[in-house]
Amino acid sequence: MFRNHFKTAWRNLMKYKFISFINLFGVTIGLTCCLLILTYILNELSYDKYNKNADNIYRVTRTFYNSNGEATLNLSTVSPPFGYYFPSEFPEIQKMTRLLNNGNTPLRYKDKLINKPDVYFADENLFNVFTVDVLKGNPKTALNDPFSVMLTEETARKYFGNEDPINKVLRANNQFDMKVTGVYKDFPANAHIHPHILVSFNTLKDSAVYGEEGLRINWRNNSFFTYLLLPPHYNAENLKAKFPAFLDKHMAGEYDGQKPSRYTKLDLQKLTDIHLYSHTDYEAEPNGDIKRVYIFSVIALVILLIACINYMNLSTARSALRAKEIGIRKVVGARKKELVMQFLCESVLLTSTAILIAFALLYFTLPWLNKVSAQTLSVNVLFRWQILVPLILSPVIIGILSGIYPALFMSSFQPVKTLKGLFKAGGGSINFRKALVVTQFAISIILIITTIIVFQQLRYMQNASLGYYKEHLLTMPYYAPLNDQYESFRNTLLQNPNIKDVGRSSRIPTGRLLDGLGAKAPGNDSTAPVKADIRYVATDYDFISTYSIPMAAGRNFNRSYGTDTAGFILNEAAVKAVGWKTPQEAIGKAFIYGNLNGHIIGVMKDFHFESLHQAIAPIIFFMPSAVSGQSFYGRISIKISGQNIASALTAIKNTWQKYLPDFPYQPTFLDENFERLYASEQRQEAIFTTFACLAVFIACLGLFGLSAFSISQRVREIGVRKVLGANTGSLVTLLSKDFLKLVLIAAVIAFPVAWVCMHKWLQDFAYRINIAWWVFIVAAIIAMLIALATISFQAIKAAMANPVQSLRSE
């Protein structure tokens, strides 16, 4: 029976080739988009699940609060004493491991000098907590001894080629010798962290590196990723409930006699939740976002819905062509359920063909998605039985869902009317098709509005005034060996006329402001704590001038003033946070920041140190020599002329190699860092725009087929009108206006939905555009023009046809 149904279904699909092609093409594109998005979503959901203990591993996070109870800083890292006390305080912790990012670290082997990123200090429990494939060395002992390192397979190949790396020695920072004790396979792409080099955690106990005492008592250095392995099925909430008492017990002296649990809080993040749900102020690597997964899931369903609507529309529209066929089948004994089965077989056959073609197209389109999303997606993620079985069943499910209404509708025809030629599609069928068209174009208009607003927000962020000069600014790491010869280094650079200025700082714009100390300012009677959180940047005399940051009051640091090492410069946001009414009022005021006693010498105008996702934070600049020499510096910034960039770069490189021959020269332009701030949004925009255009295209494809069929049913009416004097323009208007009315109704429905969605999306940005009214009008006009262009081809063709051809049979 099924064989006969499918054979008949094939014949019918071949009989109506035009409509069958449109249906097949639309469903194929829809399924290809769904497979692409499904591959992306499954990859996002798979992060860190490769670990055997994934369900039992938690990361410790820390949040800081001000005296008003407002969260001021949220970190995925904690200070080292937590790791020191946790195992003895909480017996439910089976294993604990810690990682400390050492950032870019210059490592030399013979004549090879490479500045490796993602160098981490790791303790010996790492392999008991995480699933790591160790290729060489003993994972139980490889990280036991100080100054021992393990390398990824790729890193080992870069340094040693085909040589055996075990027991080879790497020179770190031209200061320490590190012995290679193991090689491990690179962490999978779907890991939230990717250490290229692991340095024994015991190395930190050396006083020249960090110091054992610092690991035990330094509560302020929140830089350590701390992971806990808890027992299976253990409720992590039980452990979290014990944290406040732990904080009050061990950190009693850190908050001036007040309860530490009032000002800081520990939390636990499940390992498998980190990638999509963790958005702390400091992460090991940029994470994904569950919202993005939801957005693309909706887009996939919307595209598939539009393709299914096409099928329902065109199938019900062509019902008049199959009326006699259905009548004859009923006369010879076909029951309604057999006719329904026949029509469903047609839709299942079409969707089965579509998904086979979609899998083939997936193979060719996945490299594009990998390039745009900056990921390494693979079709292998679809070949797990939990995914493959639903995919195999999907043609049946989609075929039934899209074909059930046309099947029920057509199987209900009365044979007497159909065989006498009295059949006419009822108003219910026509109204249903109109509702489907409205649905399609409402979705299309929402996507058009969304695309325009996303584009506007990204352009706004990229073109917004930052409050400083970011063009032709070169930045490089600052290394301690430059301390004693920095002035000579700087003067050598400034001898080149294409180099305008050179400055040092602990952080540079486009980074995050994570460093903060308590501040006190003079009140009515005495110095009182500042309730707001003020972040600091350690700078030298030339940093502000290098970035051309304008002053609102007072002056910049100046070598002519011997007291500037006790001076502070605030931004306008910090002045407001302290409570001063104007920048001028702050000048000369006494100020205490951490352990520094000084006074305000200047106020900068507000500028965007961080991305526009974050509001401008209160910032304080100070000279680090007032604290501990030049150890605060982390970056060098060099302003070059735009006239002869090549000459300036050559001079900088030569100067670097003269003063720092044992450190690799790795410059970065600040505007490149700026672009990276919004790389995630740009990728999202590119993917979203592509799929939105495809959704609109599929909708137009359906409208094209529907208008072609509708116009073909009015050929004789058009012929009569032409004979009576109607011109081409009036006929095109007549044939188009009904469809354009539907697009207008769709626009009215789409406007409020689009506004609500985009208003909510924009809340993620501290600085954002206002949604302009004209965006909705433009989207409606675009949709109407697209619809008009789609319909006009068939309308003009019909209007220009010779009326004799359509009327001679009458």
Coordinates of N, CA, C and O in Angstrom, one line a residue, residues 88-224:
S88 N 40.9 21.5 54.0 CA 40.8 21.2 55.4 C 39.5 21.6 56.0 O 39.0 21.0 56.9
E89 N 38.9 22.7 55.4 CA 37.6 23.2 56.0 C 36.4 22.4 55.5 O 35.4 22.3 56.2
F90 N 36.5 21.9 54.3 CA 35.3 21.3 53.7 C 35.7 19.8 53.2 O 36.1 19.6 52.1
P91 N 35.4 18.8 54.0 CA 35.8 17.5 53.7 C 35.0 16.9 52.5 O 35.4 15.9 51.9
E92 N 33.9 17.5 52.2 CA 33.1 17.1 51.0 C 33.8 17.3 49.7 O 33.5 16.8 48.6
I93 N 34.9 18.2 49.7 CA 35.6 18.4 48.5 C 36.6 17.2 48.2 O 37.5 16.9 49.0
Q94 N 36.3 16.5 47.2 CA 37.1 15.3 46.9 C 38.5 15.7 46.3 O 39.5 15.1 46.8
K95 N 38.5 16.6 45.4 CA 39.8 17.1 44.8 C 39.6 18.6 44.5 O 38.5 19.1 44.2
M96 N 40.7 19.3 44.6 CA 40.7 20.7 44.2 C 41.9 21.0 43.3 O 43.0 20.4 43.5
T97 N 41.7 21.8 42.3 CA 42.9 22.2 41.5 C 42.8 23.7 41.2 O 41.7 24.3 41.1
R98 N 43.9 24.3 41.0 CA 44.0 25.8 40.7 C 44.8 26.1 39.5 O 45.8 25.3 39.2
L99 N 44.4 27.1 38.8 CA 45.2 27.6 37.6 C 45.4 29.1 37.7 O 44.4 29.8 38.1
L100 N 46.6 29.5 37.4 CA 46.9 31.0 37.5 C 47.5 31.4 36.1 O 48.5 30.8 35.7
N101 N 46.8 32.3 35.4 CA 47.2 32.7 34.1 C 48.4 33.6 34.2 O 48.3 34.7 34.9
N102 N 49.5 33.2 33.6 CA 50.7 34.1 33.6 C 50.8 34.9 32.3 O 51.8 35.6 32.1
G103 N 49.7 34.9 31.5 CA 49.7 35.7 30.3 C 50.7 35.3 29.3 O 51.2 34.2 29.2
N104 N 51.2 36.3 28.5 CA 52.2 36.1 27.5 C 53.6 35.9 28.2 O 54.0 36.8 29.0
T105 N 54.2 34.8 28.0 CA 55.5 34.6 28.7 C 56.6 34.3 27.6 O 56.4 33.3 26.9
P106 N 57.7 35.1 27.6 CA 58.7 34.8 26.6 C 59.5 33.5 27.1 O 60.0 33.4 28.2
L107 N 59.6 32.6 26.2 CA 60.3 31.3 26.4 C 61.3 31.0 25.3 O 61.0 31.1 24.1
R108 N 62.5 30.7 25.7 CA 63.6 30.5 24.7 C 64.1 29.1 24.8 O 64.3 28.6 25.9
Y109 N 64.3 28.5 23.7 CA 65.0 27.3 23.6 C 66.1 27.4 22.4 O 65.7 27.5 21.3
K110 N 67.3 27.4 22.8 CA 68.4 27.7 21.9 C 68.2 29.0 21.2 O 68.1 30.0 21.8
D111 N 68.0 29.0 19.9 CA 67.8 30.2 19.1 C 66.3 30.6 18.9 O 66.0 31.5 18.2
K112 N 65.4 29.8 19.4 CA 64.0 30.0 19.3 C 63.5 30.8 20.5 O 63.5 30.3 21.6
L113 N 62.9 32.0 20.2 CA 62.3 32.8 21.2 C 60.9 33.1 20.8 O 60.6 33.8 19.8
I114 N 60.0 32.6 21.6 CA 58.6 32.7 21.3 C 57.8 33.3 22.6 O 58.1 32.8 23.7
N115 N 57.0 34.2 22.3 CA 56.2 34.8 23.4 C 54.9 34.0 23.5 O 53.9 34.3 22.7
K116 N 54.8 33.0 24.3 CA 53.6 32.1 24.3 C 52.5 32.7 25.1 O 52.6 33.1 26.3
P117 N 51.3 32.7 24.5 CA 50.1 33.1 25.3 C 49.6 31.9 26.1 O 50.0 30.8 25.9
D118 N 48.7 32.2 27.0 CA 48.0 31.1 27.8 C 49.0 30.2 28.5 O 48.9 28.9 28.4
V119 N 49.9 30.8 29.2 CA 50.8 30.0 30.1 C 50.1 30.0 31.5 O 49.8 31.1 32.0
Y120 N 49.9 28.8 32.0 CA 49.2 28.7 33.3 C 50.0 28.0 34.3 O 50.6 26.9 34.0
F121 N 50.0 28.5 35.6 CA 50.5 27.7 36.7 C 49.4 26.7 37.1 O 48.2 27.1 37.2
A122 N 49.7 25.4 37.2 CA 48.7 24.4 37.5 C 49.2 23.5 38.6 O 50.4 23.1 38.6
D123 N 48.4 23.1 39.5 CA 48.8 22.2 40.5 C 48.7 20.7 40.1 O 48.1 20.4 39.0
E124 N 49.2 19.8 40.9 CA 49.4 18.4 40.5 C 48.0 17.7 40.5 O 47.9 16.6 39.9
N125 N 46.9 18.3 41.0 CA 45.6 17.7 41.0 C 44.9 17.9 39.7 O 43.7 17.4 39.5
L126 N 45.4 18.7 38.8 CA 44.7 19.0 37.5 C 44.2 17.8 36.8 O 43.1 17.8 36.4
F127 N 45.0 16.8 36.7 CA 44.7 15.6 36.0 C 43.7 14.7 36.7 O 43.1 13.8 36.1
N128 N 43.5 14.9 38.0 CA 42.5 14.2 38.8 C 41.1 14.8 38.7 O 40.1 14.2 39.0
V129 N 41.1 16.1 38.3 CA 39.9 16.8 38.1 C 39.4 16.9 36.7 O 38.3 16.5 36.4
F130 N 40.3 17.3 35.8 CA 40.0 17.4 34.4 C 40.4 16.2 33.6 O 41.4 15.5 34.0
T131 N 39.8 15.9 32.5 CA 40.2 14.8 31.6 C 41.1 15.4 30.6 O 40.7 16.2 29.7
V132 N 42.4 15.1 30.7 CA 43.5 15.6 29.9 C 44.2 14.4 29.3 O 44.6 13.5 30.1
D133 N 44.4 14.3 28.0 CA 45.1 13.2 27.4 C 46.6 13.5 27.4 O 47.2 14.3 26.6
V134 N 47.4 12.9 28.4 CA 48.8 13.1 28.5 C 49.5 12.1 27.5 O 49.3 10.9 27.6
L135 N 50.3 12.7 26.6 CA 51.0 11.9 25.6 C 52.4 11.4 26.1 O 52.8 10.3 25.7
K136 N 53.1 12.2 26.8 CA 54.4 11.9 27.3 C 54.5 12.3 28.8 O 54.0 13.4 29.1
G137 N 55.2 11.6 29.6 CA 55.4 11.9 31.0 C 54.3 11.3 31.9 O 53.3 10.7 31.4
N138 N 54.6 11.4 33.1 CA 53.6 10.8 34.1 C 52.7 11.8 34.7 O 53.2 12.7 35.4
P139 N 51.4 11.8 34.4 CA 50.5 12.8 34.9 C 50.5 12.9 36.4 O 50.1 14.0 37.0
K140 N 50.8 11.9 37.1 CA 50.8 11.9 38.6 C 51.9 12.7 39.2 O 51.8 13.2 40.3
T141 N 53.1 12.8 38.5 CA 54.3 13.4 39.0 C 54.8 14.6 38.2 O 55.7 15.3 38.6
A142 N 54.3 14.8 37.0 CA 54.8 15.7 36.0 C 54.8 17.2 36.6 O 55.7 18.0 36.2
L143 N 53.8 17.5 37.4 CA 53.7 18.9 37.9 C 54.1 19.0 39.4 O 53.7 19.9 40.1
N144 N 54.8 18.0 39.9 CA 55.1 18.0 41.4 C 56.3 18.9 41.7 O 56.2 19.7 42.7
D145 N 57.3 18.9 40.9 CA 58.5 19.7 41.2 C 58.4 21.1 40.8 O 57.8 21.4 39.7
P146 N 59.0 22.1 41.5 CA 59.1 23.4 41.1 C 59.8 23.6 39.7 O 60.7 22.8 39.4
F147 N 59.4 24.5 38.9 CA 60.1 24.8 37.6 C 60.0 23.7 36.7 O 60.9 23.5 35.8
S148 N 59.0 22.9 36.8 CA 58.7 21.9 35.7 C 57.5 22.3 34.9 O 56.6 23.0 35.4
V149 N 57.5 22.0 33.6 CA 56.5 22.4 32.7 C 56.0 21.3 31.9 O 56.7 20.3 31.6
M150 N 54.7 21.4 31.5 CA 54.2 20.5 30.5 C 53.7 21.3 29.3 O 53.2 22.4 29.5
L151 N 53.8 20.8 28.1 CA 53.5 21.5 26.9 C 52.4 20.8 26.1 O 52.3 19.5 26.2
T152 N 51.6 21.5 25.4 CA 50.7 20.9 24.4 C 51.6 20.3 23.3 O 52.7 20.7 23.1
E153 N 51.0 19.4 22.6 CA 51.6 18.8 21.4 C 52.1 19.8 20.4 O 53.2 19.7 19.9
E154 N 51.2 20.8 20.1 CA 51.6 21.8 19.2 C 52.7 22.7 19.6 O 53.6 23.0 18.9
T155 N 52.7 23.1 20.9 CA 53.7 23.9 21.5 C 55.1 23.2 21.5 O 56.1 23.8 21.1
A156 N 55.1 21.9 21.9 CA 56.3 21.1 21.9 C 56.9 21.0 20.5 O 58.1 21.1 20.3
R157 N 56.0 20.9 19.5 CA 56.5 20.8 18.1 C 57.2 22.2 17.6 O 58.2 22.2 16.9
K158 N 56.6 23.3 18.1 CA 57.1 24.6 17.7 C 58.6 24.8 18.3 O 59.4 25.3 17.6
Y159 N 58.8 24.3 19.5 CA 60.1 24.5 20.1 C 61.1 23.4 19.7 O 62.3 23.7 19.5
F160 N 60.7 22.2 19.7 CA 61.6 21.1 19.6 C 61.5 20.3 18.3 O 62.3 19.4 18.1
G161 N 60.6 20.7 17.4 CA 60.5 19.9 16.2 C 60.2 18.5 16.4 O 59.3 18.1 17.1
N162 N 61.0 17.6 15.8 CA 60.8 16.1 16.0 C 61.6 15.6 17.2 O 61.6 14.4 17.4
E163 N 62.4 16.5 17.9 CA 63.1 16.0 19.1 C 62.2 15.6 20.2 O 61.1 16.1 20.3
D164 N 62.6 14.7 21.1 CA 61.9 14.3 22.3 C 62.0 15.5 23.3 O 63.1 15.8 23.7
P165 N 60.9 16.1 23.6 CA 61.0 17.3 24.5 C 61.2 17.0 26.0 O 61.6 17.9 26.8
I166 N 61.1 15.8 26.4 CA 61.2 15.4 27.8 C 62.6 15.7 28.3 O 63.6 15.4 27.7
N167 N 62.7 16.4 29.5 CA 63.9 16.9 30.1 C 64.6 18.0 29.4 O 65.7 18.4 29.9
K168 N 64.1 18.5 28.3 CA 64.6 19.7 27.7 C 64.4 20.9 28.6 O 63.4 20.9 29.4
V169 N 65.2 22.0 28.5 CA 65.1 23.1 29.4 C 64.7 24.4 28.5 O 65.3 24.7 27.5
L170 N 63.6 25.0 29.0 CA 63.2 26.3 28.4 C 63.6 27.4 29.4 O 63.4 27.3 30.6
R171 N 64.0 28.6 28.8 CA 64.4 29.7 29.6 C 63.2 30.7 29.6 O 62.8 31.2 28.5
A172 N 62.6 31.0 30.8 CA 61.4 31.8 30.9 C 61.8 33.2 31.4 O 62.5 33.4 32.4
N173 N 61.4 34.2 30.6 CA 61.6 35.6 31.0 C 63.1 36.0 31.2 O 63.5 36.9 31.9
N174 N 63.9 35.2 30.5 CA 65.4 35.3 30.6 C 65.8 35.3 32.1 O 66.8 35.9 32.5
Q175 N 65.1 34.5 32.9 CA 65.3 34.6 34.4 C 65.2 33.2 35.0 O 66.0 32.9 35.9
F176 N 64.3 32.3 34.5 CA 64.2 31.0 35.2 C 64.3 29.9 34.1 O 63.9 30.0 33.0
D177 N 64.9 28.8 34.5 CA 65.0 27.6 33.7 C 63.9 26.6 34.1 O 63.8 26.3 35.2
M178 N 63.2 26.2 33.1 CA 62.0 25.3 33.3 C 62.3 24.0 32.6 O 62.5 24.0 31.3
K179 N 62.1 22.9 33.3 CA 62.4 21.6 32.7 C 61.1 21.0 32.2 O 60.1 20.9 32.9
V180 N 61.1 20.5 30.9 CA 59.9 19.9 30.4 C 59.7 18.5 30.9 O 60.6 17.6 30.8
T181 N 58.6 18.2 31.5 CA 58.3 16.9 32.2 C 57.1 16.2 31.5 O 56.8 15.0 32.0
G182 N 56.5 16.8 30.6 CA 55.4 16.1 29.9 C 54.8 16.8 28.7 O 55.0 18.0 28.6
V183 N 54.1 16.1 27.9 CA 53.4 16.6 26.8 C 52.0 16.1 26.8 O 51.7 14.9 27.0
Y184 N 51.0 17.0 26.6 CA 49.6 16.6 26.6 C 48.9 17.1 25.3 O 49.4 18.1 24.7
K185 N 47.8 16.5 25.0 CA 47.1 16.8 23.8 C 46.4 18.1 24.1 O 45.9 18.4 25.2
D186 N 46.3 19.0 23.1 CA 45.6 20.3 23.2 C 44.2 20.1 23.8 O 43.5 19.1 23.4
F187 N 43.8 20.9 24.7 CA 42.4 20.9 25.2 C 41.4 21.0 24.0 O 41.7 21.7 23.0
P188 N 40.3 20.3 24.0 CA 39.4 20.3 22.9 C 38.9 21.7 22.6 O 38.9 22.6 23.5
A189 N 38.4 21.9 21.4 CA 37.9 23.3 21.0 C 36.8 23.7 21.9 O 36.6 24.9 22.2
N190 N 36.0 22.7 22.3 CA 34.8 23.0 23.2 C 35.1 22.9 24.7 O 34.4 22.5 25.5
A191 N 36.3 23.4 25.0 CA 36.7 23.7 26.4 C 36.7 25.2 26.7 O 36.9 26.0 25.8
H192 N 36.3 25.5 27.9 CA 36.2 27.0 28.2 C 37.6 27.6 28.5 O 37.7 28.8 28.6
I193 N 38.6 26.8 28.6 CA 40.0 27.3 28.8 C 41.0 26.4 28.0 O 40.8 25.2 27.9
H194 N 42.0 27.0 27.5 CA 43.0 26.3 26.7 C 44.4 26.7 27.0 O 45.1 27.5 26.4
P195 N 45.0 26.1 28.1 CA 46.4 26.3 28.5 C 47.3 25.7 27.4 O 47.2 24.5 27.1
H196 N 48.2 26.4 26.9 CA 49.2 25.9 26.0 C 50.5 25.4 26.8 O 51.1 24.5 26.3
I197 N 50.7 25.9 27.9 CA 51.8 25.5 28.8 C 51.4 25.5 30.2 O 50.7 26.4 30.7
L198 N 51.7 24.4 30.9 CA 51.3 24.2 32.3 C 52.6 24.2 33.1 O 53.5 23.4 32.9
V199 N 52.7 25.2 34.0 CA 53.9 25.3 34.9 C 53.5 24.8 36.3 O 52.4 25.1 36.8
S200 N 54.4 24.0 36.9 CA 54.1 23.5 38.2 C 53.7 24.6 39.2 O 54.4 25.6 39.3
F201 N 52.6 24.4 39.9 CA 52.1 25.3 40.9 C 53.1 25.6 42.0 O 53.2 26.6 42.6
N202 N 53.9 24.5 42.3 CA 54.9 24.7 43.4 C 56.0 25.7 43.0 O 56.7 26.2 43.9
T203 N 56.0 26.1 41.7 CA 57.0 27.1 41.3 C 56.6 28.4 42.0 O 57.5 29.2 42.3
L204 N 55.4 28.6 42.2 CA 54.9 29.9 42.9 C 55.4 30.0 44.3 O 55.5 31.2 44.8
K205 N 55.8 28.9 44.9 CA 56.3 29.0 46.3 C 57.7 29.7 46.4 O 58.1 30.1 47.5
D206 N 58.4 29.7 45.3 CA 59.7 30.4 45.2 C 59.4 31.9 45.5 O 58.6 32.5 44.8
S207 N 60.2 32.5 46.4 CA 59.9 33.9 46.7 C 60.2 34.9 45.6 O 59.7 36.0 45.5
A208 N 61.0 34.4 44.6 CA 61.3 35.3 43.4 C 60.2 35.2 42.4 O 60.1 36.1 41.5
V209 N 59.2 34.3 42.6 CA 58.1 34.2 41.7 C 56.8 34.8 42.4 O 56.2 35.6 41.8
Y210 N 56.5 34.2 43.5 CA 55.3 34.7 44.2 C 55.5 34.6 45.7 O 55.2 35.6 46.5
G211 N 55.9 33.5 46.2 CA 56.2 33.3 47.6 C 55.2 32.5 48.3 O 54.0 32.7 48.1
E212 N 55.6 31.5 49.2 CA 54.7 30.6 49.8 C 53.8 31.4 50.8 O 52.6 31.0 51.0
E213 N 54.3 32.4 51.5 CA 53.5 33.2 52.4 C 52.4 33.9 51.7 O 51.2 34.0 52.1
G214 N 52.7 34.4 50.5 CA 51.6 35.1 49.7 C 50.5 34.1 49.3 O 49.3 34.6 49.3
L215 N 50.8 32.9 49.0 CA 49.8 31.9 48.7 C 48.9 31.6 49.9 O 47.7 31.2 49.8
R216 N 49.4 31.9 51.1 CA 48.6 31.6 52.3 C 47.8 32.8 52.9 O 46.8 32.7 53.4
I217 N 48.4 34.0 52.7 CA 47.7 35.2 53.3 C 47.3 36.3 52.4 O 46.6 37.3 52.8
N218 N 47.6 36.2 51.1 CA 47.3 37.3 50.2 C 45.8 37.2 49.7 O 45.5 36.5 48.7
W219 N 44.9 37.8 50.4 CA 43.5 37.7 50.1 C 43.1 38.7 49.0 O 41.9 38.6 48.5
R220 N 44.0 39.6 48.6 CA 43.6 40.7 47.6 C 43.9 40.3 46.2 O 43.4 41.0 45.3
N221 N 44.7 39.4 46.0 CA 45.1 39.0 44.6 C 44.1 37.9 44.1 O 44.3 36.7 44.2
N222 N 43.0 38.4 43.5 CA 42.0 37.5 43.0 C 42.3 37.1 41.6 O 41.6 37.6 40.6
S223 N 43.2 36.2 41.4 CA 43.7 35.8 40.0 C 43.7 34.3 39.8 O 44.0 33.9 38.7
F224 N 43.2 33.5 40.8 CA 43.4 32.1 40.7 C 42.1 31.4 40.4 O 41.1 31.5 41.1

